[in-house]
PDB file of C-alpha atoms and ligand atoms in Angstrom:
ATOM      1  CA  MET A   2       3.613  -8.436   9.667  1.00 55.00           C
ATOM      2  CA  LYS A   3       0.990  -9.644   7.184  1.00 60.00           C
ATOM      3  CA  ARG A   4      -1.150 -10.835  10.056  1.00 62.00           C
ATOM      4  CA  LEU A   5      -0.874  -7.439  11.740  1.00 55.00           C
ATOM      5  CA  ILE A   6      -1.995  -5.657   8.548  1.00 58.00           C
ATOM      6  CA  ARG A   7      -4.920  -8.101   8.200  1.00 65.00           C
ATOM      7  CA  CYS A   8      -5.911  -7.468  11.826  1.00 53.00           C
ATOM      8  CA  LEU A   9      -5.750  -3.709  11.373  1.00 55.00           C
ATOM      9  CA  GLY A  10      -7.845  -3.983   8.188  1.00 58.00           C
ATOM     10  CA  LEU A  11     -10.462  -5.973  10.046  1.00 56.00           C
ATOM     11  CA  LEU A  12     -10.539  -3.408  12.820  1.00 54.00           C
ATOM     12  CA  VAL A  13     -11.063  -0.537  10.366  1.00 54.00           C
ATOM     13  CA  ALA A  14     -13.842  -2.465   8.585  1.00 56.00           C
ATOM     14  CA  LEU A  15     -15.556  -3.167  11.902  1.00 52.00           C
ATOM     15  CA  THR A  16     -15.379   0.473  12.941  1.00 53.00           C
ATOM     16  CA  VAL A  17     -16.852   1.623   9.619  1.00 48.00           C
ATOM     17  CA  LEU A  18     -19.630  -0.957   9.952  1.00 48.00           C
ATOM     18  CA  THR A  19     -20.471   0.165  13.502  1.00 49.00           C
ATOM     19  CA  VAL A  20     -20.652   3.815  12.436  1.00 46.00           C
ATOM     20  CA  MET A  21     -22.912   2.887   9.511  1.00 47.00           C
ATOM     21  CA  VAL A  22     -25.262   0.792  11.644  1.00 45.00           C
ATOM     22  CA  THR A  23     -25.504   3.545  14.274  1.00 47.00           C
ATOM     23  CA  ALA A  24     -26.201   6.178  11.644  1.00 47.00           C
ATOM     24  CA  CYS A  25     -28.954   4.069  10.051  1.00 44.00           C
ATOM     25  CA  GLY A  26     -30.529   3.155  13.380  1.00 48.00           C
ATOM     26  CA  SER A  27     -31.048   6.659  14.733  1.00 56.00           C
ATOM     27  CA  LYS A  28     -33.557   8.528  12.643  1.00 62.00           C
ATOM     28  CA  PRO A  29     -33.068  12.291  12.435  1.00 71.00           C
ATOM     29  CA  LEU A  30     -35.086  13.965  15.189  1.00 73.00           C
ATOM     30  CA  SER A  31     -37.223  15.848  12.681  1.00 73.00           C
ATOM     31  CA  SER A  32     -38.621  12.609  11.224  1.00 83.00           C
ATOM     32  CA  ARG A  33     -39.669  11.139  14.598  1.00 90.00           C
ATOM     33  CA  ASN A  34     -43.343  10.906  15.420  1.00 96.00           C
ATOM     34  CA  VAL A  35     -43.391  11.563  19.158  1.00 97.00           C
ATOM     35  CA  TRP A  36     -47.054  10.610  19.504  1.00 98.00           C
ATOM     36  CA  HIS A  37     -46.524   7.186  17.885  1.00 97.00           C
ATOM     37  CA  THR A  38     -43.492   6.458  20.077  1.00 97.00           C
ATOM     38  CA  ASP A  39     -45.390   7.525  23.196  1.00 98.00           C
ATOM     39  CA  GLN A  40     -48.368   5.362  22.275  1.00 98.00           C
ATOM     40  CA  GLN A  41     -46.063   2.360  22.027  1.00 97.00           C
ATOM     41  CA  SER A  42     -44.183   3.024  25.265  1.00 98.00           C
ATOM     42  CA  LYS A  43     -47.319   4.280  27.086  1.00 98.00           C
ATOM     43  CA  THR A  44     -45.064   7.016  28.456  1.00 98.00           C
ATOM     44  CA  ILE A  45     -44.816  10.760  27.944  1.00 98.00           C
ATOM     45  CA  THR A  46     -41.661  12.616  28.969  1.00 98.00           C
ATOM     46  CA  TRP A  47     -42.486  16.142  30.104  1.00 98.00           C
ATOM     47  CA  GLY A  48     -40.101  19.026  30.737  1.00 98.00           C
ATOM     48  CA  VAL A  49     -41.309  20.776  33.882  1.00 98.00           C
ATOM     49  CA  LYS A  50     -40.012  23.534  36.145  1.00 97.00           C
ATOM     50  CA  ALA A  51     -38.457  22.608  39.497  1.00 97.00           C
ATOM     51  CA  ASP A  52     -37.882  26.184  40.743  1.00 94.00           C
ATOM     52  CA  THR A  53     -41.428  27.510  40.488  1.00 95.00           C
ATOM     53  CA  ARG A  54     -43.755  27.104  43.467  1.00 95.00           C
ATOM     54  CA  LEU A  55     -47.395  26.284  42.522  1.00 96.00           C
ATOM     55  CA  PHE A  56     -46.389  25.171  38.980  1.00 98.00           C
ATOM     56  CA  GLY A  57     -43.378  22.875  39.398  1.00 98.00           C
ATOM     57  CA  LEU A  58     -41.195  22.826  42.504  1.00 97.00           C
ATOM     58  CA  LEU A  59     -38.747  20.188  43.678  1.00 97.00           C
ATOM     59  CA  ASP A  60     -39.659  18.867  47.138  1.00 97.00           C
ATOM     60  CA  THR A  61     -36.267  18.083  48.651  1.00 95.00           C
ATOM     61  CA  LYS A  62     -37.890  15.780  51.240  1.00 97.00           C
ATOM     62  CA  ASP A  63     -38.959  13.138  48.735  1.00 97.00           C
ATOM     63  CA  GLY A  64     -37.178  14.298  45.572  1.00 96.00           C
ATOM     64  CA  LYS A  65     -40.483  14.751  43.711  1.00 97.00           C
ATOM     65  CA  ILE A  66     -41.463  17.746  41.613  1.00 98.00           C
ATOM     66  CA  LYS A  67     -44.874  19.104  42.632  1.00 98.00           C
ATOM     67  CA  GLY A  68     -47.251  21.697  41.265  1.00 98.00           C
ATOM     68  CA  PHE A  69     -50.212  22.463  39.028  1.00 98.00           C
ATOM     69  CA  GLU A  70     -48.302  21.685  35.832  1.00 98.00           C
ATOM     70  CA  VAL A  71     -47.012  18.358  37.160  1.00 98.00           C
ATOM     71  CA  ASP A  72     -50.542  17.319  38.158  1.00 98.00           C
ATOM     72  CA  LEU A  73     -51.977  18.490  34.852  1.00 98.00           C
ATOM     73  CA  ALA A  74     -49.264  16.624  32.908  1.00 98.00           C
ATOM     74  CA  ASN A  75     -50.078  13.473  34.887  1.00 98.00           C
ATOM     75  CA  ALA A  76     -53.797  13.838  34.226  1.00 98.00           C
ATOM     76  CA  LEU A  77     -53.181  14.522  30.527  1.00 98.00           C
ATOM     77  CA  THR A  78     -50.919  11.482  30.192  1.00 98.00           C
ATOM     78  CA  LYS A  79     -53.637   9.177  31.569  1.00 98.00           C
ATOM     79  CA  GLN A  80     -56.334  10.886  29.505  1.00 98.00           C
ATOM     80  CA  MET A  81     -54.245  10.511  26.344  1.00 98.00           C
ATOM     81  CA  LEU A  82     -52.804   7.004  26.851  1.00 98.00           C
ATOM     82  CA  GLY A  83     -54.964   5.221  29.418  1.00 98.00           C
ATOM     83  CA  LYS A  84     -54.876   4.868  33.186  1.00 95.00           C
ATOM     84  CA  HIS A  85     -51.753   2.695  33.294  1.00 97.00           C
ATOM     85  CA  ALA A  86     -49.691   5.173  31.270  1.00 98.00           C
ATOM     86  CA  LYS A  87     -46.683   6.840  32.859  1.00 98.00           C
ATOM     87  CA  ALA A  88     -45.653  10.492  32.946  1.00 98.00           C
ATOM     88  CA  LYS A  89     -41.906  11.047  33.269  1.00 98.00           C
ATOM     89  CA  PHE A  90     -40.633  14.386  34.492  1.00 98.00           C
ATOM     90  CA  ILE A  91     -37.388  16.091  33.559  1.00 98.00           C
ATOM     91  CA  GLN A  92     -36.371  19.389  35.152  1.00 97.00           C
ATOM     92  CA  VAL A  93     -36.038  22.386  32.875  1.00 98.00           C
ATOM     93  CA  THR A  94     -35.454  26.094  33.446  1.00 96.00           C
ATOM     94  CA  SER A  95     -36.599  29.032  31.353  1.00 96.00           C
ATOM     95  CA  SER A  96     -33.355  28.846  29.370  1.00 96.00           C
ATOM     96  CA  THR A  97     -32.898  25.061  29.068  1.00 97.00           C
ATOM     97  CA  ARG A  98     -36.462  24.105  28.042  1.00 98.00           C
ATOM     98  CA  MET A  99     -36.111  24.952  24.337  1.00 97.00           C
ATOM     99  CA  PRO A 100     -32.733  23.220  23.684  1.00 97.00           C
ATOM    100  CA  MET A 101     -33.869  20.162  25.661  1.00 98.00           C
ATOM    101  CA  LEU A 102     -36.959  19.836  23.487  1.00 98.00           C
ATOM    102  CA  LYS A 103     -34.975  20.396  20.299  1.00 96.00           C
ATOM    103  CA  ASN A 104     -32.411  17.742  21.341  1.00 96.00           C
ATOM    104  CA  GLY A 105     -35.170  15.187  21.956  1.00 96.00           C
ATOM    105  CA  ASN A 106     -34.528  14.925  25.741  1.00 97.00           C
ATOM    106  CA  ILE A 107     -38.226  15.621  26.370  1.00 98.00           C
ATOM    107  CA  ASP A 108     -41.405  15.101  24.335  1.00 98.00           C
ATOM    108  CA  ALA A 109     -43.118  18.297  25.423  1.00 98.00           C
ATOM    109  CA  ILE A 110     -42.596  21.386  27.567  1.00 98.00           C
ATOM    110  CA  MET A 111     -45.148  22.180  30.270  1.00 98.00           C
ATOM    111  CA  ALA A 112     -43.160  24.849  32.085  1.00 98.00           C
ATOM    112  CA  THR A 113     -44.905  28.242  32.431  1.00 98.00           C
ATOM    113  CA  MET A 114     -44.062  28.842  28.792  1.00 98.00           C
ATOM    114  CA  THR A 115     -45.931  31.601  27.031  1.00 98.00           C
ATOM    115  CA  ASN A 116     -47.120  31.016  23.504  1.00 98.00           C
ATOM    116  CA  THR A 117     -45.497  33.886  21.559  1.00 98.00           C
ATOM    117  CA  PRO A 118     -45.133  34.525  17.793  1.00 97.00           C
ATOM    118  CA  GLU A 119     -41.336  34.505  18.208  1.00 97.00           C
ATOM    119  CA  ARG A 120     -41.347  31.026  19.805  1.00 98.00           C
ATOM    120  CA  ARG A 121     -43.844  29.714  17.241  1.00 98.00           C
ATOM    121  CA  LYS A 122     -41.060  30.011  14.659  1.00 97.00           C
ATOM    122  CA  GLN A 123     -39.286  27.142  16.474  1.00 97.00           C
ATOM    123  CA  VAL A 124     -42.021  25.108  18.168  1.00 98.00           C
ATOM    124  CA  ASP A 125     -45.763  24.464  18.056  1.00 98.00           C
ATOM    125  CA  PHE A 126     -48.097  25.055  20.995  1.00 98.00           C
ATOM    126  CA  SER A 127     -51.207  23.350  22.314  1.00 98.00           C
ATOM    127  CA  ASN A 128     -54.269  25.378  23.239  1.00 98.00           C
ATOM    128  CA  THR A 129     -53.834  27.581  26.300  1.00 98.00           C
ATOM    129  CA  TYR A 130     -53.952  25.727  29.631  1.00 98.00           C
ATOM    130  CA  PHE A 131     -53.240  28.691  31.944  1.00 98.00           C
ATOM    131  CA  PHE A 132     -53.769  32.353  31.229  1.00 98.00           C
ATOM    132  CA  ALA A 133     -51.221  34.440  33.141  1.00 97.00           C
ATOM    133  CA  GLY A 134     -50.108  38.064  32.933  1.00 97.00           C
ATOM    134  CA  GLN A 135     -46.770  39.685  33.674  1.00 98.00           C
ATOM    135  CA  SER A 136     -46.533  41.635  36.924  1.00 97.00           C
ATOM    136  CA  LEU A 137     -44.111  42.785  39.656  1.00 98.00           C
ATOM    137  CA  LEU A 138     -43.176  41.466  43.092  1.00 98.00           C
ATOM    138  CA  VAL A 139     -41.873  44.039  45.593  1.00 98.00           C
ATOM    139  CA  LYS A 140     -41.154  44.322  49.291  1.00 98.00           C
ATOM    140  CA  LYS A 141     -44.193  45.434  51.306  1.00 97.00           C
ATOM    141  CA  GLY A 142     -44.185  49.246  51.586  1.00 97.00           C
ATOM    142  CA  SER A 143     -41.952  49.700  48.504  1.00 97.00           C
ATOM    143  CA  SER A 144     -42.211  53.023  46.640  1.00 96.00           C
ATOM    144  CA  ILE A 145     -42.622  50.964  43.462  1.00 97.00           C
ATOM    145  CA  LYS A 146     -46.327  50.238  43.027  1.00 97.00           C
ATOM    146  CA  ASN A 147     -46.366  49.555  39.291  1.00 97.00           C
ATOM    147  CA  VAL A 148     -44.225  49.376  36.187  1.00 97.00           C
ATOM    148  CA  LYS A 149     -44.464  53.178  35.621  1.00 97.00           C
ATOM    149  CA  ASP A 150     -42.881  53.807  39.035  1.00 97.00           C
ATOM    150  CA  LEU A 151     -40.127  51.373  38.129  1.00 97.00           C
ATOM    151  CA  ASN A 152     -39.444  53.339  34.963  1.00 97.00           C
ATOM    152  CA  ARG A 153     -39.597  56.760  36.648  1.00 97.00           C
ATOM    153  CA  GLU A 154     -37.335  55.715  39.522  1.00 96.00           C
ATOM    154  CA  LYS A 155     -34.879  54.026  37.119  1.00 96.00           C
ATOM    155  CA  GLY A 156     -34.949  51.014  39.443  1.00 92.00           C
ATOM    156  CA  THR A 157     -33.287  47.641  38.972  1.00 97.00           C
ATOM    157  CA  VAL A 158     -35.678  44.855  38.095  1.00 98.00           C
ATOM    158  CA  LEU A 159     -34.772  41.187  38.474  1.00 98.00           C
ATOM    159  CA  GLY A 160     -35.744  38.488  35.997  1.00 98.00           C
ATOM    160  CA  VAL A 161     -34.681  35.108  34.658  1.00 97.00           C
ATOM    161  CA  VAL A 162     -32.623  34.241  31.554  1.00 97.00           C
ATOM    162  CA  GLY A 163     -34.748  32.684  28.821  1.00 96.00           C
ATOM    163  CA  SER A 164     -38.027  34.186  30.039  1.00 98.00           C
ATOM    164  CA  ASP A 165     -39.875  36.637  27.836  1.00 97.00           C
ATOM    165  CA  SER A 166     -40.480  38.756  30.974  1.00 97.00           C
ATOM    166  CA  VAL A 167     -37.012  40.329  30.750  1.00 97.00           C
ATOM    167  CA  GLU A 168     -37.627  41.467  27.157  1.00 96.00           C
ATOM    168  CA  ASN A 169     -41.148  42.702  27.948  1.00 97.00           C
ATOM    169  CA  VAL A 170     -40.105  44.789  30.939  1.00 98.00           C
ATOM    170  CA  ALA A 171     -37.245  46.367  28.968  1.00 97.00           C
ATOM    171  CA  LYS A 172     -39.833  47.583  26.436  1.00 96.00           C
ATOM    172  CA  VAL A 173     -42.420  48.783  28.962  1.00 97.00           C
ATOM    173  CA  ALA A 174     -39.909  50.380  31.382  1.00 97.00           C
ATOM    174  CA  PRO A 175     -36.918  51.353  29.200  1.00 97.00           C
ATOM    175  CA  ASN A 176     -35.288  53.397  32.004  1.00 98.00           C
ATOM    176  CA  ALA A 177     -35.110  50.439  34.372  1.00 98.00           C
ATOM    177  CA  LYS A 178     -32.003  48.278  34.605  1.00 98.00           C
ATOM    178  CA  VAL A 179     -32.707  44.551  34.081  1.00 98.00           C
ATOM    179  CA  LEU A 180     -30.622  42.023  35.998  1.00 98.00           C
ATOM    180  CA  GLN A 181     -31.019  38.415  34.774  1.00 98.00           C
ATOM    181  CA  LEU A 182     -30.566  35.423  37.097  1.00 97.00           C
ATOM    182  CA  THR A 183     -30.443  31.730  36.142  1.00 96.00           C
ATOM    183  CA  ASP A 184     -33.666  30.634  37.803  1.00 94.00           C
ATOM    184  CA  TYR A 185     -36.526  31.864  39.988  1.00 95.00           C
ATOM    185  CA  ALA A 186     -35.009  30.644  43.254  1.00 94.00           C
ATOM    186  CA  GLN A 187     -31.955  32.819  42.578  1.00 96.00           C
ATOM    187  CA  ALA A 188     -34.070  35.751  41.464  1.00 97.00           C
ATOM    188  CA  MET A 189     -35.999  35.651  44.765  1.00 97.00           C
ATOM    189  CA  THR A 190     -32.759  35.486  46.754  1.00 97.00           C
ATOM    190  CA  ALA A 191     -31.500  38.509  44.803  1.00 98.00           C
ATOM    191  CA  LEU A 192     -34.679  40.456  45.608  1.00 98.00           C
ATOM    192  CA  LYS A 193     -34.372  39.615  49.296  1.00 98.00           C
ATOM    193  CA  SER A 194     -30.744  40.717  49.388  1.00 98.00           C
ATOM    194  CA  GLY A 195     -31.637  44.050  47.786  1.00 97.00           C
ATOM    195  CA  GLN A 196     -29.970  43.529  44.397  1.00 98.00           C
ATOM    196  CA  GLY A 197     -33.099  44.952  42.787  1.00 98.00           C
ATOM    197  CA  GLN A 198     -36.261  46.790  43.812  1.00 97.00           C
ATOM    198  CA  ALA A 199     -38.643  44.459  41.988  1.00 98.00           C
ATOM    199  CA  LEU A 200     -38.798  40.986  40.489  1.00 98.00           C
ATOM    200  CA  THR A 201     -40.744  40.528  37.304  1.00 98.00           C
ATOM    201  CA  THR A 202     -42.423  37.491  35.783  1.00 98.00           C
ATOM    202  CA  ASP A 203     -45.959  36.119  35.520  1.00 97.00           C
ATOM    203  CA  ASN A 204     -48.460  36.816  38.304  1.00 96.00           C
ATOM    204  CA  GLY A 205     -49.052  33.102  39.015  1.00 95.00           C
ATOM    205  CA  ILE A 206     -45.334  32.533  39.669  1.00 96.00           C
ATOM    206  CA  LEU A 207     -45.103  35.704  41.771  1.00 97.00           C
ATOM    207  CA  TYR A 208     -48.100  34.567  43.863  1.00 95.00           C
ATOM    208  CA  GLY A 209     -46.162  31.417  44.680  1.00 94.00           C
ATOM    209  CA  MET A 210     -43.229  33.517  45.871  1.00 96.00           C
ATOM    210  CA  SER A 211     -45.402  35.808  47.983  1.00 94.00           C
ATOM    211  CA  VAL A 212     -47.155  32.838  49.632  1.00 92.00           C
ATOM    212  CA  GLN A 213     -43.708  31.609  50.654  1.00 93.00           C
ATOM    213  CA  ASN A 214     -42.365  35.088  51.533  1.00 96.00           C
ATOM    214  CA  PRO A 215     -45.193  37.036  53.209  1.00 92.00           C
ATOM    215  CA  GLY A 216     -43.090  40.237  53.352  1.00 96.00           C
ATOM    216  CA  TYR A 217     -43.387  40.530  49.560  1.00 97.00           C
ATOM    217  CA  VAL A 218     -46.448  41.483  47.490  1.00 96.00           C
ATOM    218  CA  VAL A 219     -47.562  41.274  43.881  1.00 96.00           C
ATOM    219  CA  THR A 220     -48.311  44.809  42.745  1.00 97.00           C
ATOM    220  CA  GLY A 221     -49.582  46.984  39.894  1.00 95.00           C
ATOM    221  CA  GLY A 222     -51.770  44.471  38.031  1.00 94.00           C
ATOM    222  CA  THR A 223     -50.586  42.850  34.819  1.00 96.00           C
ATOM    223  CA  PHE A 224     -48.917  44.668  31.926  1.00 97.00           C
ATOM    224  CA  VAL A 225     -48.496  41.876  29.317  1.00 97.00           C
ATOM    225  CA  SER A 226     -50.737  38.829  28.655  1.00 97.00           C
ATOM    226  CA  GLU A 227     -48.962  35.488  29.070  1.00 98.00           C
ATOM    227  CA  PRO A 228     -51.033  32.524  27.808  1.00 98.00           C
ATOM    228  CA  TYR A 229     -49.245  29.248  28.613  1.00 98.00           C
ATOM    229  CA  GLY A 230     -49.217  26.457  26.027  1.00 98.00           C
ATOM    230  CA  ILE A 231     -47.618  23.019  25.915  1.00 98.00           C
ATOM    231  CA  ALA A 232     -44.731  23.296  23.454  1.00 98.00           C
ATOM    232  CA  VAL A 233     -43.687  20.495  21.116  1.00 98.00           C
ATOM    233  CA  ASP A 234     -41.162  20.368  18.299  1.00 97.00           C
ATOM    234  CA  LYS A 235     -42.289  21.312  14.797  1.00 96.00           C
ATOM    235  CA  ASN A 236     -44.003  18.546  12.775  1.00 94.00           C
ATOM    236  CA  GLN A 237     -45.582  16.905  15.828  1.00 97.00           C
ATOM    237  CA  GLN A 238     -49.180  17.713  14.958  1.00 96.00           C
ATOM    238  CA  ASP A 239     -50.401  14.256  16.061  1.00 97.00           C
ATOM    239  CA  PHE A 240     -49.156  14.980  19.577  1.00 98.00           C
ATOM    240  CA  VAL A 241     -50.673  18.476  19.575  1.00 98.00           C
ATOM    241  CA  LYS A 242     -54.055  17.110  18.441  1.00 98.00           C
ATOM    242  CA  ALA A 243     -54.055  14.395  21.116  1.00 98.00           C
ATOM    243  CA  THR A 244     -53.074  16.955  23.781  1.00 98.00           C
ATOM    244  CA  ASN A 245     -55.790  19.426  22.798  1.00 98.00           C
ATOM    245  CA  LYS A 246     -58.428  16.682  22.808  1.00 98.00           C
ATOM    246  CA  ALA A 247     -57.381  15.517  26.293  1.00 98.00           C
ATOM    247  CA  LEU A 248     -57.211  19.082  27.603  1.00 98.00           C
ATOM    248  CA  LYS A 249     -60.752  19.704  26.410  1.00 98.00           C
ATOM    249  CA  GLU A 250     -61.941  16.504  28.112  1.00 98.00           C
ATOM    250  CA  LEU A 251     -60.254  17.454  31.415  1.00 98.00           C
ATOM    251  CA  ARG A 252     -61.878  20.883  31.291  1.00 98.00           C
ATOM    252  CA  ALA A 253     -65.273  19.271  30.603  1.00 98.00           C
ATOM    253  CA  ASN A 254     -65.080  16.610  33.323  1.00 98.00           C
ATOM    254  CA  GLY A 255     -64.052  19.048  36.083  1.00 98.00           C
ATOM    255  CA  GLU A 256     -60.530  17.691  36.631  1.00 98.00           C
ATOM    256  CA  TYR A 257     -58.902  20.854  35.283  1.00 98.00           C
ATOM    257  CA  ASN A 258     -60.829  23.046  37.743  1.00 98.00           C
ATOM    258  CA  ARG A 259     -60.141  20.683  40.611  1.00 98.00           C
ATOM    259  CA  LEU A 260     -56.394  21.010  39.994  1.00 98.00           C
ATOM    260  CA  LEU A 261     -56.600  24.778  39.661  1.00 97.00           C
ATOM    261  CA  HIS A 262     -58.341  24.978  43.059  1.00 97.00           C
ATOM    262  CA  LYS A 263     -55.961  22.472  44.618  1.00 98.00           C
ATOM    263  CA  TRP A 264     -52.954  24.682  43.844  1.00 97.00           C
ATOM    264  CA  PHE A 265     -54.291  28.238  43.961  1.00 95.00           C
ATOM    265  CA  HIS A 266     -56.792  28.202  46.847  1.00 94.00           C
ATOM    266  CA  ASN A 267     -54.188  29.818  49.145  1.00 87.00           C
ATOM    267  CA  VAL A 268     -53.656  32.769  46.834  1.00 90.00           C
ATOM    268  CA  LYS A 269     -55.685  35.766  47.970  1.00 85.00           C
ATOM    269  CA  GLY A 270     -57.833  37.206  45.186  1.00 81.00           C
ATOM    270  CA  PHE A 271     -56.785  34.553  42.634  1.00 90.00           C
ATOM    271  CA  ASP A 272     -58.914  35.005  39.500  1.00 93.00           C
ATOM    272  CA  TYR A 273     -59.951  31.459  38.490  1.00 96.00           C
ATOM    273  CA  GLU A 274     -61.908  32.655  35.466  1.00 95.00           C
ATOM    274  CA  GLU A 275     -58.956  34.608  34.084  1.00 95.00           C
ATOM    275  CA  ALA A 276     -56.524  31.704  34.665  1.00 97.00           C
ATOM    276  CA  ALA A 277     -58.870  29.232  32.935  1.00 97.00           C
ATOM    277  CA  LYS A 278     -59.317  31.434  29.847  1.00 96.00           C
ATOM    278  CA  GLU A 279     -58.468  29.623  26.599  1.00 91.00           C
TER     279      GLU A 279
HETATM  280  N1  LIG B 318     -44.177  32.931  30.866  1.00 53.39           N
HETATM  281  C1  LIG B 318     -42.927  33.581  30.698  1.00 53.39           C
HETATM  282  C2  LIG B 318     -42.087  32.875  29.655  1.00 53.39           C
HETATM  283  O1  LIG B 318     -42.533  31.946  29.054  1.00 53.39           O
HETATM  284  C3  LIG B 318     -42.173  33.741  31.997  1.00 53.39           C
HETATM  285  C4  LIG B 318     -42.125  32.531  32.862  1.00 53.39           C
HETATM  286  C5  LIG B 318     -40.889  31.696  32.656  1.00 53.39           C
HETATM  287  O2  LIG B 318     -39.769  32.198  32.779  1.00 53.39           O
HETATM  288  O3  LIG B 318     -41.063  30.506  32.403  1.00 53.39           O
HETATM  289  O4  LIG B 318     -40.999  33.248  29.374  1.00 53.39           O
END
């Protein structure tokens, strides 16, 4: 009996010790310095889209995510940490990107994310790396030519959960009904199956959809500015500074423009100057 009690006591002590060691070992996320950790590991973990053609799209043939943002993240990683550094990519959606950053699953978000005052309460942004604007995608020949038509016709507009596009369109076209899907692949399927008359998000993303679906056109110009920034958790100013420096260097040495042309040369009427605005 005595031996049993002694054994149990030892077990409890061990458990307490393990809990204490674990608690001491893992610093609270807010006190981490992401830039220092990345410098040591020579790795940056980026949250990128996998549902967004031209920016970040999963290629099912080789399992790789491809797009302008993936290439830019790769170029930034090497510019920031040297040519042997590694960029790791984790898939995010419009609604998962913020919690994944906050939980420390990724170091930074590079996922068509607009720098807005609301989001700046939770995260910090780098300088703008792509200047988009919100627009509409409709079937060719649709009676909806712009956001005013959408409002007048009380149409259904499709969007994605976690995007600011759904909030913006509700303000600009209050009579329209907004239907929110989980990601852009689903939103496009919903448009094709007639669940809505228009799909709304940024023009760059819509161009990607129209390249893939020639029966659909981007229409009506842009009705809200959407400057994309790289988002990092609060108190990561070292990372933001390093990112901005590298971004400036890539703009100066022509790499930024090369990537822009690589991904958008197929888009009719693409405005390179507008997209490259800071
Ligand atoms: N740029 C907009 C946003 O940050 C829409 C694109 C997206 O859903 O990522 O919400």
